[in-house]
């Protein structure tokens, strides 16, 4: 039953092809690979070679590893290590962006330049860098140098800590979790969690929070800013999503991974008339550039380049037989791609000095020769076009609107004249919008692809909760048509009124995984705007990763908790074996930061807890109950129509 695997009709049809042709995919491997029940619950310790030690038995908290480590210590160490790995991934991405900005500003990377001077000045402002009377290159050198210093600094505070609400900064200082330097906190986590160092679960978990802040208010936030300076701050763009964006008669080149450095160059090179002529000389009508995962999000939100789908679509794209080359950089790239591509003509091209895959062609990216490398990659795809065999592209795609940066949200709420978050705050205060939900994160073949994202998004918007999205979650909803103004059909009356007045969909695409930091900035702007408390933990808002699978998700969830948010993850808990750690990251962290992290496998329960939280926060702010009936009395959502029956509604509305 392919519907049990995915709610995406394009994936369902590709899975039928895979099944008929005996092709292995993540969807089939997940059935044969039963998860290790011990590791799955965080009950396995492998930080030394006396073990691995397994914490199993009737009374797990009485158990010990060979060194004497308790289950809670082991679960906390495993969790902290995952947070460190996730923070390292985003932060290394941010470092590369800053290095490229520095090279561009010095004239050493001629394919890149400062594209968004307004953003450059804003970032210089955050960093205390003078802009008056200086060229954009001079400012960019200082901005990039300051950004890079955040990685290696040993003492003090990360620069962007000062961007958080004042009360939050003071709390972090009081708790002793302000990061000193990105690399320092990540290295210290690995040290603390190696054999025989930090044994206190609570102490380990506090450092995990400090480490996660190097991501959210450090590497990832810097990455977003450096990307905007180099390639432009996103504004809403229309595009298309799903495997139906692949074309029978054009060279299909798919960019996949996370970083925009190479994909931006490929996007520029793909429209070069000489390159297009080259494609035509091979019998193709042109070059069709599309993306997968977060590289897709990067070029989608800046150029409107279509997305072929999210994490679990990567193998499906190859099974269409229509992908002439898939170019990958780092993160979320399945090792199975090369073996799968061998069944077709598809070339898998690795490009990062940090990531090779056996069986893939490697064309190493170098920002100093970015454009010539981009053209070489496109030519490789063009040369491969005549080798295509049978293709099976599903006729499935949806329109979408993407690219809502926090700058654009401020602009759309008040225009150039009085851009601010006032209108959003007022809508929440009045109760037209009940609150906000960030629904983000991956796909995981252990759950039905996209089902959690879809269920929760529909429930929230129906209940007048504005939804913001990033990463594969955004693509999941886009594939169901929820990232369009037409999705207002499913929104509650209060949310619909606001979205119609402002001219936005009820579900906003904010970008890639590193752009979760745009959500932090929005939350901070809402706090600073006034009327909704003094800190992020006062806001009627929740963060959810229903189908998470990566260490990066744990890092993101933890920095949102440290910032004061209630975060719910779907699926299994990686600390399930330890009731003590489960309590420390929920109740314990809530007492310290006002935010908490819970793992809840049932989507209905995630929704119920989220709405209870939003209501609790509204009450604490004395906002009064949510009363959508006050607004748009004649408006009824599509779900409500289906529930109550069209005839009954017509009778009711004619009264
Ligand atoms: S790509 S980390 S599967 S969201 Fe950002 Fe998607 Fe998760 Fe990778």
XYZ file of C-alpha atoms and ligand atoms in Angstrom:
663
model
C 0.000 0.000 0.000
C 1.854 3.061 -1.225
C -0.611 5.379 0.572
C 0.765 4.036 3.862
C 4.224 5.128 2.739
C 3.447 8.610 1.479
C 0.541 10.956 0.896
C 2.392 12.432 -2.099
C 0.723 11.038 -5.252
C 3.942 11.425 -7.270
C 5.869 9.358 -4.736
C 3.085 6.782 -4.638
C 3.305 6.286 -8.389
C 7.104 6.042 -8.305
C 6.876 3.481 -5.486
C 4.659 1.359 -7.703
C 7.363 1.503 -10.378
C 10.013 0.632 -7.771
C 7.978 -2.286 -6.519
C 7.283 -3.627 -10.037
C 10.952 -3.385 -10.985
C 12.368 -4.644 -7.669
C 14.134 -1.378 -6.874
C 15.324 -0.767 -3.334
C 14.390 2.613 -1.823
C 14.363 4.090 1.672
C 10.671 3.158 1.776
C 11.458 -0.544 1.230
C 14.651 -0.594 3.299
C 12.795 0.780 6.299
C 10.622 -2.344 6.286
C 13.551 -4.733 6.309
C 15.733 -2.674 8.679
C 14.134 -2.970 12.086
C 15.550 -0.246 14.313
C 17.799 -1.396 17.143
C 15.375 -1.142 20.090
C 18.220 -0.288 22.472
C 19.852 2.467 20.455
C 16.480 3.856 19.446
C 15.644 4.745 23.054
C 19.055 6.211 23.873
C 19.877 3.127 25.937
C 23.178 2.245 24.280
C 26.524 3.795 25.216
C 29.350 3.553 22.700
C 31.625 6.379 23.816
C 34.369 3.926 24.833
C 35.487 0.446 23.794
C 34.772 -1.434 27.010
C 31.232 -1.755 25.670
C 29.050 -0.831 23.890
C 26.949 -1.064 27.064
C 23.218 -1.683 26.841
C 20.883 -0.277 29.464
C 18.150 -2.894 29.338
C 16.158 -4.592 32.050
C 13.121 -4.177 34.202
C 14.473 -1.341 36.294
C 16.686 0.620 33.879
C 17.632 3.441 36.243
C 19.372 0.922 38.504
C 21.547 -0.273 35.660
C 25.138 0.756 35.057
C 27.605 0.700 32.184
C 31.001 -0.961 32.774
C 32.389 2.432 33.859
C 29.371 2.924 36.106
C 27.515 5.377 33.864
C 23.797 5.446 34.632
C 21.071 5.342 31.946
C 20.317 9.033 32.467
C 23.966 9.980 31.915
C 24.077 7.843 28.784
C 20.835 9.260 27.367
C 21.952 12.832 28.115
C 25.379 12.234 26.536
C 23.857 10.744 23.383
C 21.425 13.636 23.124
C 24.150 16.259 23.646
C 26.364 14.629 21.008
C 23.528 14.753 18.503
C 22.963 18.434 19.276
C 26.686 19.093 18.784
C 26.678 17.284 15.426
C 23.600 19.155 14.263
C 25.038 22.490 15.375
C 28.311 21.654 13.620
C 26.483 20.945 10.349
C 24.660 24.278 10.236
C 27.601 26.205 11.597
C 30.079 24.804 9.100
C 27.617 25.845 6.411
C 27.625 29.348 7.939
C 31.429 29.395 8.022
C 31.615 28.577 4.303
C 29.160 31.356 3.529
C 31.250 33.852 5.506
C 34.474 32.695 3.821
C 32.829 33.197 0.434
C 31.600 36.661 1.379
C 35.139 37.542 2.465
C 36.620 36.224 -0.783
C 33.973 38.093 -2.799
C 34.587 41.361 -0.955
C 38.335 41.053 -1.539
C 37.793 40.408 -5.242
C 39.136 36.857 -4.952
C 35.869 35.180 -5.969
C 34.771 37.165 -9.028
C 31.551 35.179 -9.551
C 30.174 36.502 -6.267
C 29.428 39.995 -5.118
C 27.442 41.878 -2.521
C 23.967 41.765 -3.980
C 21.913 43.127 -1.096
C 23.496 46.309 0.255
C 20.500 47.022 2.518
C 20.982 43.683 4.235
C 24.732 44.252 4.432
C 24.094 47.510 6.279
C 21.575 45.855 8.602
C 24.042 43.081 9.457
C 26.841 45.614 9.914
C 24.499 47.372 12.359
C 24.070 44.158 14.404
C 27.845 43.817 14.475
C 28.639 47.432 15.355
C 30.477 47.978 12.067
C 30.563 51.490 10.640
C 28.931 51.919 7.229
C 29.005 55.659 6.540
C 31.452 56.740 3.883
C 32.620 53.197 3.145
C 32.299 51.031 0.044
C 30.156 47.900 0.209
C 33.307 45.817 -0.240
C 35.019 47.442 2.751
C 31.956 46.858 4.906
C 31.625 43.278 3.650
C 35.241 42.497 4.563
C 34.550 43.634 8.132
C 31.202 41.820 8.311
C 32.674 38.531 7.037
C 35.704 38.850 9.330
C 33.476 39.498 12.333
C 31.263 36.563 11.370
C 34.303 34.280 11.113
C 35.611 35.438 14.494
C 32.442 34.032 16.077
C 33.578 30.519 15.187
C 37.019 30.607 16.756
C 36.602 33.016 19.648
C 37.379 31.567 23.077
C 35.688 34.010 25.434
C 32.973 36.625 25.483
C 29.627 36.200 23.741
C 28.512 35.399 20.199
C 27.655 38.621 18.374
C 24.036 37.735 17.654
C 23.176 37.001 21.276
C 22.474 40.741 21.416
C 19.688 40.285 18.819
C 17.560 38.244 21.248
C 14.964 39.972 23.470
C 16.717 41.737 26.377
C 15.050 39.555 28.995
C 16.193 36.399 27.192
C 19.785 37.601 27.049
C 19.753 38.242 30.792
C 18.288 34.800 31.441
C 20.973 33.099 29.339
C 23.659 35.005 31.242
C 22.119 33.998 34.566
C 21.993 30.358 33.472
C 25.572 30.529 32.200
C 24.646 29.279 28.723
C 25.656 32.189 26.503
C 27.988 30.597 23.951
C 31.573 31.908 23.933
C 32.438 30.681 20.458
C 30.800 28.274 18.001
C 33.702 25.864 17.751
C 34.488 26.055 21.465
C 31.044 24.886 22.637
C 30.829 22.090 20.059
C 34.308 20.816 20.960
C 33.494 21.077 24.651
C 30.375 18.939 24.169
C 32.485 16.205 22.570
C 34.987 16.452 25.433
C 32.376 16.487 28.192
C 30.569 13.479 26.735
C 33.640 11.324 26.182
C 34.326 8.553 28.670
C 34.706 9.615 32.271
C 34.159 13.365 32.006
C 30.755 15.008 32.683
C 28.476 12.460 34.409
C 25.662 14.722 35.607
C 22.698 14.516 33.167
C 21.372 17.965 34.039
C 24.816 19.527 33.676
C 25.386 17.801 30.320
C 21.984 18.942 29.051
C 22.616 22.557 30.027
C 25.738 22.484 27.912
C 23.709 20.909 25.104
C 21.521 24.024 25.260
C 24.564 26.290 25.190
C 25.860 24.342 22.190
C 22.542 24.588 20.373
C 22.640 28.376 20.779
C 25.853 28.392 18.724
C 23.622 27.135 15.926
C 20.443 29.213 16.254
C 22.000 32.495 17.322
C 25.372 31.707 15.719
C 26.302 29.609 12.709
C 22.846 29.191 11.189
C 21.828 32.807 11.725
C 25.108 33.952 10.210
C 24.520 31.612 7.292
C 21.114 33.146 6.601
C 22.567 36.660 6.748
C 25.640 35.920 4.624
C 23.392 34.211 2.044
C 21.066 37.202 1.892
C 23.993 39.603 1.456
C 25.492 37.517 -1.347
C 22.338 36.447 -3.147
C 19.586 38.800 -2.018
C 17.006 38.732 0.762
C 14.059 36.644 -0.424
C 10.749 38.162 -1.481
C 7.713 36.040 -2.343
C 7.999 34.207 -5.644
C 5.634 31.880 -7.462
C 6.854 28.483 -8.555
C 5.947 24.806 -8.782
C 6.752 21.717 -6.744
C 6.894 17.933 -7.143
C 8.257 15.428 -9.620
C 6.014 16.761 -12.384
C 8.397 19.723 -12.716
C 10.870 17.389 -14.479
C 10.644 17.688 -18.257
C 10.670 15.036 -20.964
C 12.273 17.223 -23.576
C 14.832 19.254 -21.613
C 18.058 18.457 -19.799
C 16.992 17.834 -16.198
C 19.611 18.976 -13.706
C 18.690 18.558 -10.025
C 20.586 20.393 -7.275
C 20.383 18.641 -3.897
C 21.790 19.212 -0.431
C 21.975 22.398 1.576
C 24.337 25.124 0.475
C 23.421 27.812 -2.056
C 26.993 28.684 -3.102
C 27.217 26.371 -6.111
C 23.497 26.196 -6.905
C 23.360 29.997 -7.265
C 26.085 29.772 -9.903
C 24.328 26.889 -11.653
C 21.114 28.936 -11.668
C 22.956 31.811 -13.335
C 24.834 29.588 -15.802
C 21.707 27.656 -16.827
C 20.290 30.756 -18.510
C 23.484 31.483 -20.461
C 22.503 31.427 -24.186
C 25.684 29.552 -25.066
C 24.859 26.802 -22.565
C 21.258 26.606 -23.815
C 22.521 26.309 -27.418
C 24.774 23.487 -26.271
C 21.719 21.672 -24.837
C 19.849 22.179 -28.119
C 22.754 20.730 -30.057
C 22.146 17.478 -28.150
C 18.456 17.405 -29.056
C 17.036 18.947 -25.860
C 14.743 21.972 -25.897
C 16.618 23.626 -23.041
C 17.882 23.180 -19.521
C 15.439 22.474 -16.712
C 16.967 23.246 -13.331
C 15.135 21.897 -10.283
C 16.062 21.061 -6.681
C 15.588 18.646 -3.801
C 15.714 19.341 -0.041
C 17.197 22.628 1.181
C 19.382 23.520 -1.804
C 16.010 23.512 -3.560
C 14.599 25.866 -0.947
C 17.524 28.252 -1.400
C 17.138 28.621 -5.177
C 13.357 28.398 -4.985
C 12.975 31.365 -2.659
C 15.471 33.561 -4.494
C 14.803 32.619 -8.138
C 11.524 30.709 -8.240
C 13.356 27.595 -9.453
C 10.936 24.655 -9.052
C 11.442 22.007 -6.387
C 11.227 18.332 -7.321
C 10.404 17.536 -3.712
C 11.682 16.931 -0.222
C 14.002 14.424 1.447
C 12.150 11.242 0.491
C 11.667 12.431 -3.095
C 15.391 12.192 -3.899
C 15.349 8.538 -4.952
C 11.963 8.964 -6.625
C 13.396 11.649 -8.919
C 16.008 9.201 -10.192
C 13.409 6.452 -10.719
C 11.645 8.736 -13.241
C 14.623 8.016 -15.509
C 14.550 11.685 -16.520
C 17.299 13.133 -14.324
C 20.419 13.689 -16.409
C 22.504 14.790 -13.437
C 21.942 15.232 -9.719
C 24.453 17.613 -8.194
C 24.931 17.274 -4.453
C 26.856 19.275 -1.876
C 26.425 18.418 1.813
C 23.731 17.072 4.164
C 20.692 14.832 3.648
C 22.082 13.111 0.554
C 21.340 9.379 0.625
C 24.290 7.065 0.122
C 21.968 4.842 -1.934
C 21.777 7.370 -4.773
C 24.774 6.120 -6.734
C 23.662 2.484 -6.765
C 20.173 3.555 -7.794
C 21.547 5.884 -10.473
C 23.490 2.938 -11.947
C 20.159 1.449 -13.060
C 19.537 4.571 -15.119
C 21.712 7.000 -17.015
C 21.717 9.572 -14.158
C 25.065 10.987 -13.099
C 25.461 11.742 -9.398
C 28.017 14.535 -9.042
C 29.511 15.274 -5.640
C 30.991 18.745 -5.330
C 32.060 19.391 -1.739
C 35.592 18.838 -0.507
C 33.876 17.484 2.619
C 31.634 14.889 0.989
C 32.294 12.125 -1.513
C 30.082 9.118 -2.271
C 31.548 5.909 -3.693
C 30.445 5.553 -7.310
C 29.744 9.251 -7.824
C 31.553 11.570 -10.204
C 33.392 14.283 -8.247
C 33.721 17.819 -9.580
C 35.115 19.794 -6.702
C 33.593 23.168 -6.036
C 35.916 26.110 -5.522
C 34.370 29.525 -4.917
C 37.300 31.181 -6.701
C 36.275 29.508 -9.995
C 32.601 29.070 -9.266
C 31.124 29.975 -12.654
C 33.440 27.787 -14.718
C 32.723 24.836 -12.392
C 28.971 25.479 -12.661
C 29.238 25.442 -16.470
C 31.293 22.234 -16.404
C 28.579 20.576 -14.321
C 25.809 21.736 -16.645
C 27.784 20.500 -19.674
C 28.160 17.112 -17.970
C 24.376 16.939 -17.622
C 23.891 18.059 -21.236
C 26.328 15.433 -22.533
C 24.385 12.802 -20.620
C 20.982 13.762 -22.075
C 21.311 11.577 -25.207
C 21.897 8.554 -22.924
C 18.383 8.700 -21.455
C 16.296 5.562 -21.665
C 12.622 5.164 -20.824
C 11.207 7.933 -18.644
C 8.213 7.848 -16.288
C 7.598 11.371 -15.005
C 4.432 11.533 -12.906
C 2.096 14.310 -13.998
C 1.988 15.739 -10.489
C 2.903 19.215 -9.398
C 1.379 22.063 -7.427
C 1.818 25.820 -7.564
C 3.278 27.562 -4.549
C 4.408 30.903 -3.190
C 7.754 30.840 -1.336
C 10.302 33.253 0.068
C 8.850 35.099 3.062
C 11.869 36.608 4.804
C 11.260 38.436 8.085
C 12.144 41.649 6.243
C 9.387 40.998 3.728
C 6.879 40.107 6.443
C 7.578 43.449 8.127
C 7.184 45.208 4.768
C 3.949 43.446 3.849
C 2.443 44.309 7.236
C 3.042 48.023 6.831
C 4.662 48.853 3.515
C 7.805 50.939 3.057
C 6.232 53.810 5.005
C 5.488 51.983 8.259
C 6.809 48.434 7.941
C 6.590 46.687 11.323
C 5.044 43.745 13.115
C 2.298 45.930 14.640
C -0.467 44.539 12.450
C 0.460 40.964 13.322
C 0.652 41.725 17.037
C -2.713 43.490 16.923
C -4.291 40.559 15.087
C -3.041 38.204 17.822
C -4.123 40.563 20.612
C -7.615 40.941 19.113
C -7.891 37.199 18.640
C -8.280 37.142 14.890
C -5.070 35.152 14.854
C -4.922 32.869 17.853
C -1.207 32.217 17.727
C 1.561 30.888 15.513
C 3.038 27.458 14.792
C 6.392 26.755 13.171
C 6.022 23.352 11.470
C 9.421 22.393 10.172
C 11.846 19.564 9.587
C 12.403 16.424 7.651
C 10.646 13.376 6.286
C 11.236 10.059 7.963
C 10.293 6.792 6.222
C 9.244 5.409 9.614
C 6.146 7.557 9.273
C 3.908 8.255 6.257
C 5.723 10.858 4.183
C 4.265 14.372 4.579
C 1.224 13.150 6.566
C 2.255 14.830 9.839
C 3.053 18.137 8.156
C -0.223 18.050 6.254
C -2.467 17.060 9.169
C -1.031 19.605 11.579
C -0.898 22.488 9.125
C -4.530 22.014 8.136
C -5.615 21.759 11.778
C -3.724 24.885 12.803
C -4.902 27.133 9.994
C -8.470 25.914 10.431
C -8.159 27.064 14.036
C -6.804 30.516 13.154
C -3.180 29.718 13.913
C -0.724 31.184 11.411
C 1.779 28.575 10.175
C 5.374 29.338 9.209
C 7.566 26.693 7.621
C 11.086 25.854 6.544
C 12.998 22.912 5.103
C 11.320 19.734 3.935
C 8.205 20.561 5.956
C 7.576 23.550 3.723
C 7.967 21.392 0.615
C 5.633 18.756 2.121
C 2.857 21.324 2.470
C 3.632 22.871 -0.890
C 3.083 19.466 -2.519
C -0.430 19.464 -1.041
C -1.181 22.953 -2.362
C -1.078 24.646 1.042
C 1.492 27.305 0.106
C -0.901 29.246 -2.074
C -3.481 31.962 -1.440
C -6.093 29.344 -2.394
C -5.287 27.561 0.878
C -7.279 30.333 2.586
C -10.192 28.066 1.763
C -9.030 25.916 4.678
C -8.240 28.761 7.083
C -10.413 29.863 9.971
C -12.293 33.167 9.683
C -9.964 35.355 11.751
C -6.781 34.151 10.069
C -8.456 34.433 6.698
C -9.414 38.061 7.296
C -5.843 38.995 8.124
C -4.311 37.026 5.258
C -6.754 38.546 2.792
C -6.083 42.047 4.089
C -2.325 41.617 3.871
C -2.333 39.464 0.744
C -0.532 36.375 2.019
C -1.239 32.658 2.228
C -2.027 31.233 5.688
C 1.126 29.102 5.476
C 4.379 30.991 4.941
C 7.506 29.444 3.418
C 10.487 31.002 5.207
C 13.294 29.069 3.534
C 15.750 26.278 4.248
C 16.738 24.599 7.531
C 19.276 27.305 8.437
C 16.440 29.798 7.923
C 14.759 28.576 11.080
C 16.712 31.517 12.416
C 14.299 33.756 10.486
C 11.628 32.385 12.845
C 13.776 33.406 15.847
C 14.037 36.893 14.373
C 10.276 37.089 13.775
C 9.553 35.983 17.350
C 11.994 38.602 18.642
C 10.427 41.298 16.449
C 6.977 40.362 17.734
C 8.225 40.668 21.340
C 9.945 43.985 20.631
C 6.844 45.332 18.877
C 5.043 45.246 22.227
C 1.756 44.052 23.657
C 2.598 40.353 23.750
C 4.907 40.099 26.732
C 8.584 40.707 27.173
C 10.139 37.492 25.982
C 9.683 34.647 23.509
C 8.262 32.346 26.199
C 5.360 34.786 26.652
C 4.142 34.303 23.071
C 1.240 32.040 22.054
C 3.457 30.021 19.736
C 4.747 26.480 19.288
C 7.428 24.736 17.205
C 6.859 21.263 15.742
C 8.968 18.768 13.789
C 6.463 15.961 13.131
C 8.633 13.806 10.837
C 12.138 14.652 12.025
C 15.059 12.309 11.421
C 18.339 14.239 11.661
C 20.706 15.408 14.386
C 20.207 18.906 12.980
C 16.559 18.705 14.004
C 17.581 18.036 17.613
C 19.927 21.039 17.520
C 17.139 23.242 16.114
C 14.586 21.987 18.634
C 17.006 22.604 21.504
C 17.868 26.172 20.485
C 14.177 26.975 20.197
C 13.615 25.583 23.708
C 16.576 27.613 25.004
C 14.949 30.626 23.342
C 11.714 29.997 25.251
C 9.572 27.963 22.831
C 7.422 24.904 23.431
C 8.763 22.338 20.940
C 7.063 19.071 20.029
C 8.697 16.343 17.970
C 6.787 13.468 16.371
C 8.046 9.885 16.260
C 10.103 8.182 18.925
C 12.002 9.869 21.717
C 15.783 9.378 21.585
C 15.842 9.624 25.401
C 12.877 7.342 26.003
C 14.938 4.946 28.118
C 15.506 7.575 30.771
C 12.455 9.031 32.557
C 14.924 11.347 34.303
C 16.212 12.874 31.051
C 12.687 12.959 29.599
C 11.702 15.080 32.600
C 14.848 17.218 32.462
C 14.257 18.320 28.863
C 10.553 18.987 29.429
C 9.665 20.124 32.955
C 13.276 20.808 33.911
C 14.020 23.017 30.920
C 10.642 24.728 31.245
C 11.485 25.820 34.792
C 14.778 27.242 33.563
C 13.954 28.721 30.147
C 10.159 28.766 29.801
C 10.546 26.414 26.814
C 10.288 22.634 26.804
C 10.917 19.696 24.491
C 8.516 16.771 24.193
C 8.387 13.744 21.922
C 4.810 12.784 21.043
C 4.133 10.213 18.354
C 0.407 10.944 17.940
C -0.307 13.962 15.697
C -3.718 14.611 17.277
C -2.056 14.780 20.676
C 0.601 17.161 19.303
C -2.188 19.406 18.082
C -4.114 19.208 21.355
C -1.053 20.042 23.471
C -0.131 22.890 21.110
C -3.573 24.485 21.310
C -3.624 24.110 25.113
C -0.260 25.872 25.226
C -1.411 28.674 22.937
C -4.542 29.156 25.045
C -2.480 29.139 28.257
C -0.172 31.830 26.885
C -3.123 33.928 25.693
C -4.644 33.733 29.165
C -1.369 34.720 30.829
C -1.230 37.751 28.527
C -4.871 38.491 29.487
C -5.806 38.453 25.821
C -9.165 36.887 26.381
C -10.492 33.865 24.640
C -10.168 33.271 20.990
C -13.476 34.283 19.404
C -13.400 33.711 15.651
C -17.203 33.876 15.542
C -16.853 37.643 16.022
C -15.305 37.826 12.580
C -16.493 36.918 9.115
C -19.727 35.335 10.306
C -20.665 34.231 6.823
C -17.368 32.528 6.176
C -17.055 28.785 6.704
C -13.945 26.700 6.112
C -13.847 23.883 3.604
C -13.446 21.374 6.445
C -16.481 22.785 8.243
C -18.552 22.580 5.065
C -17.613 18.923 4.700
C -18.427 18.230 8.353
C -21.759 19.962 8.557
C -22.993 19.308 5.049
C -23.550 21.954 2.410
C -27.354 21.941 2.684
C -27.361 22.589 6.436
C -24.959 25.463 6.009
C -26.950 27.066 3.247
C -30.040 26.965 5.455
C -28.088 28.420 8.384
C -26.589 31.254 6.358
C -29.886 32.236 4.770
C -31.436 32.737 8.225
S 16.865 19.130 4.116
S 17.641 18.233 7.631
S 15.716 16.357 5.556
S 14.403 19.295 6.687
Fe 17.149 20.745 5.216
Fe 15.045 18.269 4.855
Fe 15.623 17.601 7.348
Fe 17.487 17.556 5.525
